[in-house]
Coordinates of C-alpha atoms in Angstrom, one line a residue:
M567 CA -2.1 30.7 -1.8
C568 CA -2.6 32.5 -4.9
S569 CA -0.2 34.4 -7.2
F570 CA -1.1 36.5 -10.4
S571 CA 1.1 37.8 -13.0
I572 CA 0.3 39.9 -15.9
Q573 CA 2.6 39.7 -19.0
E574 CA 2.9 39.9 -22.9
S575 CA 2.6 36.2 -24.1
T576 CA 6.0 34.9 -25.0
K577 CA 6.9 31.5 -26.4
K578 CA 7.0 28.7 -23.7
K579 CA 7.1 24.9 -23.4
P580 CA 4.2 22.9 -23.8
A581 CA 2.0 22.1 -20.7
M582 CA 3.3 19.2 -18.8
L583 CA 0.9 16.4 -17.9
F584 CA 1.6 14.4 -14.8
G585 CA -1.5 12.4 -13.8
I586 CA -5.2 12.6 -12.8
L587 CA -5.3 11.5 -9.3
P588 CA -4.1 13.3 -5.9
V589 CA -0.6 14.3 -5.5
F590 CA 0.4 15.0 -2.0
Y591 CA 4.0 16.5 -2.2
L592 CA 4.6 19.9 -3.5
Y593 CA 7.8 18.8 -5.3
A594 CA 5.4 17.6 -7.9
L595 CA 5.4 21.4 -9.2
L596 CA 8.7 20.3 -10.9
F597 CA 6.9 18.0 -13.2
V598 CA 4.3 20.6 -14.2
I599 CA 4.9 23.1 -16.8
T600 CA 1.7 24.8 -18.0
S601 CA 1.7 27.6 -20.6
L602 CA 0.1 29.4 -23.6
L603 CA 2.5 29.5 -26.5
S604 CA 3.6 32.7 -28.1
G605 CA 2.4 35.1 -31.0
C606 CA -0.1 37.3 -29.1
N607 CA -0.1 40.8 -30.1
S608 CA 1.2 43.6 -27.8
Q609 CA -2.2 44.3 -26.3
T610 CA -3.1 40.7 -25.3
L611 CA -2.4 39.9 -21.6
Q612 CA -1.9 36.7 -20.0
K613 CA -2.8 35.9 -16.4
S614 CA -1.6 32.9 -14.4
S615 CA -2.9 31.6 -10.9
T616 CA -2.0 28.4 -9.0
H617 CA -3.7 27.0 -6.0
F618 CA -3.2 23.9 -3.9
L619 CA -6.6 22.3 -4.1
M620 CA -8.1 18.7 -4.2
D621 CA -4.9 17.5 -2.9
T622 CA -2.9 18.8 -6.0
L623 CA -1.7 21.8 -7.8
I624 CA -4.1 23.5 -9.9
Q625 CA -3.0 26.0 -12.4
I626 CA -5.1 28.2 -14.8
D627 CA -3.6 30.3 -17.4
A628 CA -6.0 32.7 -19.3
T629 CA -5.5 35.2 -21.9
G630 CA -7.5 38.5 -22.6
K631 CA -7.0 42.2 -23.3
S632 CA -7.8 43.7 -19.7
S633 CA -6.2 42.9 -16.4
V634 CA -9.2 43.3 -14.1
P635 CA -11.5 40.9 -16.0
L636 CA -8.8 38.4 -16.4
E637 CA -8.4 38.3 -12.6
K638 CA -12.0 38.1 -12.0
A639 CA -12.4 35.2 -14.2
L640 CA -9.6 33.4 -12.7
N641 CA -11.0 34.0 -9.2
A642 CA -14.3 32.7 -10.2
A643 CA -13.1 29.6 -12.0
F644 CA -11.0 28.7 -8.7
A645 CA -14.0 29.4 -6.4
R646 CA -16.1 26.9 -8.7
M647 CA -13.4 24.4 -8.4
R648 CA -13.4 24.8 -4.5
E649 CA -17.0 24.4 -4.5
V650 CA -16.9 21.1 -6.2
A651 CA -14.0 19.9 -3.9
D652 CA -15.9 20.9 -0.8
K653 CA -19.0 18.8 -1.9
T654 CA -17.0 15.5 -3.2
D655 CA -14.1 15.2 -0.8
R656 CA -14.7 12.1 1.3
Y657 CA -12.0 13.4 3.7
T658 CA -13.8 16.6 4.4
A659 CA -16.2 16.0 7.4
S660 CA -18.7 18.8 6.1
S661 CA -19.0 17.5 2.5
D662 CA -22.0 15.9 0.9
C663 CA -19.8 12.8 0.2
S664 CA -19.0 12.5 3.8
A665 CA -22.5 12.8 4.8
V666 CA -23.6 10.0 2.4
N667 CA -20.9 7.7 3.9
K668 CA -21.9 8.5 7.4
A669 CA -25.4 7.5 6.7
A670 CA -24.5 4.5 4.7
G671 CA -27.2 1.8 5.5
I672 CA -29.2 4.3 7.7
Q673 CA -30.9 6.8 5.5
S674 CA -30.8 8.7 2.3
V675 CA -29.0 12.2 2.0
K676 CA -30.0 15.2 0.1
V677 CA -26.7 16.3 -1.9
S678 CA -25.7 19.0 -4.2
G679 CA -26.1 18.9 -7.9
D680 CA -22.3 18.4 -8.2
L681 CA -22.2 15.0 -6.3
F682 CA -25.5 13.9 -7.8
T683 CA -24.4 14.5 -11.4
L684 CA -21.0 12.4 -10.8
V685 CA -23.0 9.5 -9.2
E686 CA -25.3 9.4 -12.2
Y687 CA -22.4 9.8 -14.7
V688 CA -20.5 6.8 -13.4
A689 CA -23.7 4.7 -13.3
A690 CA -24.6 5.6 -16.9
Q691 CA -21.0 4.4 -17.9
N692 CA -21.9 1.1 -16.7
H693 CA -18.2 -0.3 -16.3
P694 CA -17.9 -2.1 -13.0
E695 CA -14.2 -1.6 -13.1
V696 CA -14.8 1.9 -11.9
T697 CA -17.1 2.2 -8.9
L698 CA -17.6 5.0 -6.7
T699 CA -18.3 2.6 -3.8
I700 CA -14.5 1.7 -3.8
G701 CA -13.9 3.5 -0.5
P702 CA -13.4 0.6 1.8
L703 CA -10.6 -0.7 -0.6
V704 CA -8.9 2.7 -0.8
D705 CA -8.9 2.7 3.0
A706 CA -7.4 -0.8 3.2
W707 CA -4.6 0.0 1.1
S708 CA -3.8 3.6 2.2
V709 CA -1.4 4.3 -0.5
G710 CA 0.6 7.2 0.6
K711 CA 0.3 6.4 4.4
Q712 CA 1.7 2.7 4.6
K713 CA 4.7 1.0 3.2
A714 CA 3.5 -2.6 3.0
P715 CA 0.5 -4.4 1.4
P716 CA -2.5 -4.9 3.8
D717 CA -3.2 -8.5 4.9
A718 CA -5.1 -10.7 2.6
S719 CA -8.0 -10.9 5.0
V720 CA -8.3 -7.0 5.3
I721 CA -8.2 -6.9 1.4
Q722 CA -10.8 -9.5 1.1
K723 CA -13.3 -8.0 3.6
A724 CA -12.9 -4.7 1.8
Q725 CA -13.5 -6.2 -1.6
L726 CA -16.6 -8.0 -0.4
L727 CA -18.1 -4.7 1.0
V728 CA -17.4 -3.0 -2.3
A729 CA -19.1 -5.9 -4.3
A730 CA -22.2 -5.7 -2.0
S731 CA -22.4 -1.9 -2.0
S732 CA -25.0 0.1 -4.2
I733 CA -26.2 3.4 -4.5
N734 CA -29.8 4.5 -4.8
S735 CA -30.6 7.7 -6.2
D736 CA -33.7 9.7 -6.4
P737 CA -33.5 12.5 -9.1
V738 CA -36.5 14.2 -7.9
K739 CA -35.5 14.8 -4.3
Q740 CA -31.9 14.6 -5.4
T741 CA -31.0 12.3 -2.6
L742 CA -28.5 9.4 -2.4
F743 CA -29.0 6.2 -0.3
L744 CA -25.7 4.2 -0.1
H745 CA -25.8 0.8 1.4
P746 CA -25.0 -1.5 3.4
K747 CA -23.6 0.0 6.5
G748 CA -19.8 0.5 6.2
A749 CA -19.9 1.2 2.5
S750 CA -18.4 4.4 1.5
L751 CA -17.9 6.6 -1.6
D752 CA -14.7 7.7 -3.1
L753 CA -14.7 10.2 -6.3
G754 CA -11.1 10.2 -7.0
A755 CA -11.5 8.8 -10.6
V756 CA -14.0 11.7 -11.7
A757 CA -14.1 14.7 -9.2
K758 CA -10.8 16.4 -10.4
G759 CA -11.8 16.2 -14.0
Y760 CA -15.5 17.5 -13.3
A761 CA -14.0 20.4 -11.4
V762 CA -11.7 21.1 -14.3
D763 CA -14.7 21.1 -16.7
Q764 CA -16.6 23.4 -14.4
A765 CA -13.8 26.0 -14.2
A766 CA -13.2 25.7 -18.2
D767 CA -16.9 26.3 -18.9
L768 CA -17.0 29.3 -17.0
L769 CA -14.0 30.8 -18.8
A770 CA -15.5 29.7 -22.0
R771 CA -18.6 31.6 -21.5
D772 CA -16.8 34.6 -20.2
P773 CA -16.7 37.3 -23.2
N774 CA -13.3 38.9 -21.6
I775 CA -11.6 35.7 -22.1
I776 CA -9.9 34.8 -25.3
S777 CA -8.1 31.5 -24.5
A778 CA -7.4 29.5 -21.3
L779 CA -5.7 26.3 -20.2
V780 CA -6.9 24.7 -16.9
N781 CA -4.6 22.2 -15.4
G782 CA -5.9 20.4 -12.4
G783 CA -3.0 18.2 -11.5
G784 CA -2.6 16.7 -14.9
N785 CA -6.2 16.9 -15.9
I786 CA -6.2 19.4 -18.6
R787 CA -8.7 21.2 -20.6
V788 CA -8.1 23.9 -23.2
V789 CA -10.5 26.8 -23.8
G790 CA -10.7 28.8 -27.2
Q791 CA -8.2 29.2 -30.0
K792 CA -4.7 30.3 -29.1
P793 CA -4.1 34.1 -29.9
D794 CA -1.1 32.9 -31.9
K795 CA -2.9 30.4 -34.0
Q796 CA -0.6 27.6 -33.2
P797 CA -2.1 24.4 -31.7
W798 CA -2.3 23.7 -27.9
R799 CA 0.5 21.2 -27.1
V800 CA 0.7 19.0 -23.9
A801 CA 3.6 17.1 -22.9
I802 CA 3.2 13.6 -21.4
K803 CA 5.9 12.8 -18.6
D804 CA 7.8 9.7 -19.0
P805 CA 6.6 7.5 -16.3
R806 CA 9.9 6.0 -15.3
D807 CA 12.1 9.2 -15.7
E808 CA 10.8 12.3 -14.2
N809 CA 13.3 14.2 -16.2
A810 CA 12.0 13.1 -19.5
L811 CA 9.1 13.1 -21.7
L812 CA 7.3 10.3 -23.4
G813 CA 5.9 12.5 -26.2
V814 CA 3.8 15.5 -26.9
I815 CA 0.1 15.5 -27.9
T816 CA -1.6 18.3 -30.0
L817 CA -5.1 19.3 -28.7
S818 CA -7.8 21.1 -30.6
S819 CA -9.9 24.0 -28.8
G820 CA -12.3 22.4 -26.2
Q821 CA -10.3 19.2 -25.9
A822 CA -9.2 17.5 -22.6
I823 CA -6.5 15.2 -21.5
A824 CA -5.7 13.1 -18.5
T825 CA -3.3 10.3 -17.3
S826 CA -3.6 7.6 -14.8
G827 CA -0.3 6.4 -13.7
D828 CA 1.4 3.9 -11.3
Y829 CA 4.1 6.6 -10.4
Q830 CA 1.8 9.3 -8.9
R831 CA 1.2 7.6 -5.6
Y832 CA 2.8 4.3 -4.7
F833 CA 5.1 2.3 -2.4
E834 CA 7.5 -0.6 -3.1
A835 CA 7.6 -3.7 -1.1
G836 CA 9.1 -7.2 -2.1
G837 CA 10.4 -5.8 -5.2
R838 CA 7.1 -4.8 -6.5
R839 CA 5.4 -1.4 -7.0
F840 CA 2.0 -1.1 -5.1
H841 CA 0.1 2.1 -6.5
H842 CA -3.3 3.8 -6.0
I843 CA -5.3 2.7 -8.7
L844 CA -7.2 -0.4 -7.4
S845 CA -9.3 -2.9 -9.2
P846 CA -12.5 -3.8 -7.4
T847 CA -12.5 -7.2 -9.0
T848 CA -9.1 -8.3 -7.7
G849 CA -8.8 -6.0 -4.7
H850 CA -5.4 -4.9 -5.7
P851 CA -3.6 -2.3 -7.6
A852 CA -4.3 -3.0 -11.5
R853 CA -1.3 -4.6 -13.4
G854 CA -0.2 -4.4 -17.0
N855 CA -0.2 -0.6 -17.7
I856 CA 2.3 1.8 -16.3
S857 CA 0.4 4.9 -17.6
V858 CA -2.7 5.7 -19.7
T859 CA -3.4 9.0 -21.2
V860 CA -6.8 9.8 -22.6
V861 CA -7.8 12.5 -24.9
A862 CA -11.5 13.4 -24.9
K863 CA -14.2 16.1 -25.3
S864 CA -14.3 16.8 -21.6
A865 CA -12.0 16.5 -18.5
L866 CA -14.6 14.4 -16.9
E867 CA -14.6 11.8 -19.5
A868 CA -10.8 12.0 -19.9
D869 CA -10.5 11.4 -16.1
Y870 CA -12.8 8.6 -15.9
Y871 CA -11.6 6.7 -19.1
S872 CA -8.0 7.0 -18.1
T873 CA -8.9 5.3 -14.9
L874 CA -10.9 2.6 -16.6
L875 CA -8.5 1.9 -19.5
F876 CA -5.7 1.7 -16.9
I877 CA -7.6 -1.1 -15.2
L878 CA -9.0 -3.0 -18.2
P879 CA -6.6 -5.4 -20.1
L880 CA -5.3 -3.8 -23.4
G881 CA -7.5 -5.8 -25.7
D882 CA -10.6 -4.9 -24.0
S883 CA -9.5 -1.1 -23.8
L884 CA -8.7 -1.3 -27.7
R885 CA -12.0 -2.6 -28.5
L886 CA -13.8 0.2 -26.3
L887 CA -11.9 2.7 -28.1
Q888 CA -12.9 1.3 -31.5
N889 CA -16.7 1.7 -30.3
T890 CA -16.1 5.1 -28.9
P891 CA -14.6 7.3 -31.7
E892 CA -14.3 10.5 -29.6
L893 CA -12.0 8.9 -27.3
H894 CA -8.2 8.6 -28.0
A895 CA -5.5 7.1 -25.9
V896 CA -1.7 6.3 -25.1
F897 CA -1.0 3.1 -23.4
V898 CA 2.4 2.7 -21.7
Q899 CA 2.9 -1.1 -20.7
E900 CA 5.1 -2.8 -18.2
N901 CA 7.1 -4.4 -21.1
R902 CA 8.1 -0.9 -22.2
T903 CA 5.8 -0.8 -25.2
V904 CA 3.9 2.4 -25.9
F905 CA 0.5 1.7 -27.9
I906 CA -1.1 4.8 -29.8
S907 CA -4.8 4.5 -30.7
P908 CA -5.6 5.7 -34.4
G909 CA -7.2 9.0 -33.6
L910 CA -3.9 10.3 -32.4
K911 CA -1.7 9.3 -35.3
D912 CA -1.2 12.9 -36.4
K913 CA -1.6 14.2 -32.9
F914 CA 1.0 12.5 -31.0
A915 CA 4.8 13.2 -31.4
P916 CA 6.9 10.6 -29.5
D917 CA 10.3 11.2 -27.7
S918 CA 12.6 8.6 -28.8
K919 CA 15.2 9.3 -26.1
G920 CA 13.5 7.0 -23.4
G921 CA 13.9 3.9 -25.0
W922 CA 10.2 3.0 -25.6
Q923 CA 8.7 1.0 -28.2
Y924 CA 6.0 2.9 -30.1
V925 CA 3.2 1.0 -31.7
Q926 CA 0.5 2.4 -33.7
K927 CA -2.9 0.6 -33.2

């Protein structure tokens, strides 16, 4: 379902960031406030469109000077995101991802440029904590469908299969061969961020677009300079209070932001929370962080690294950030401590009402 509205820009709240991975309930809309701030002249129009896509709410706000080009631009952006979804969703029988999984251990499969690009990107990062072959573990846990942890034997079997899985890629033929039989790809850590980038790139190249904000279920990328010359601001949700904020981050033109959190999809059993961000090393949900927000130069990077930094121990994450100056992060720990990386010193405004202890690293 798609809805459009044309209006003169008026001052609004900062965009709300609620996470990077699939959201299955429409009430998540209550956590999302996506907007362009005020200051446009009377000739500037804002058009907003929202779709339910990639298991989450996708909202795009774009600003320009003419209604028809704005509508065409948003339609094109959503069409591109839908194309990415159709190729990368493992649960869609006709997708390239599904075809590769069905052919695991049997034969190679020619795939779209989108899927091939994502496989190559993750391989190039060379962090085993984030692997696209995590499908068997995702199936074993089925977070969102079951209310108790799977048996230890089920986890161990899936974990061994993930560890034994590999992907052979042929860049000339653009084929992927996944093996062994029973292995499966899951692109939950990267597909949404990549789709947001594809939409944002289309809008950035459109001469009719002045500025835009693409929010793919909390994977956000901003385009252009805001008409009112004010900075882009994105609010980070308090991971333990749905009605509160952790703080607000200021973004520059072209930057992206994403959050991985244990509050997006989970169940509780035996007094513990079991969420959907799984460690291939342990076979269980990652522990230590409640949420990790990453600011990067692309939504794909923000998506990938928010997952990686959520899984890694804090010390390893901080060392990675020291060696990757274009990445910035906010870590919310189980002990209610919030660590803020140096690059966000003047970009992150905390909200002191939540009782969190903020530490600048």
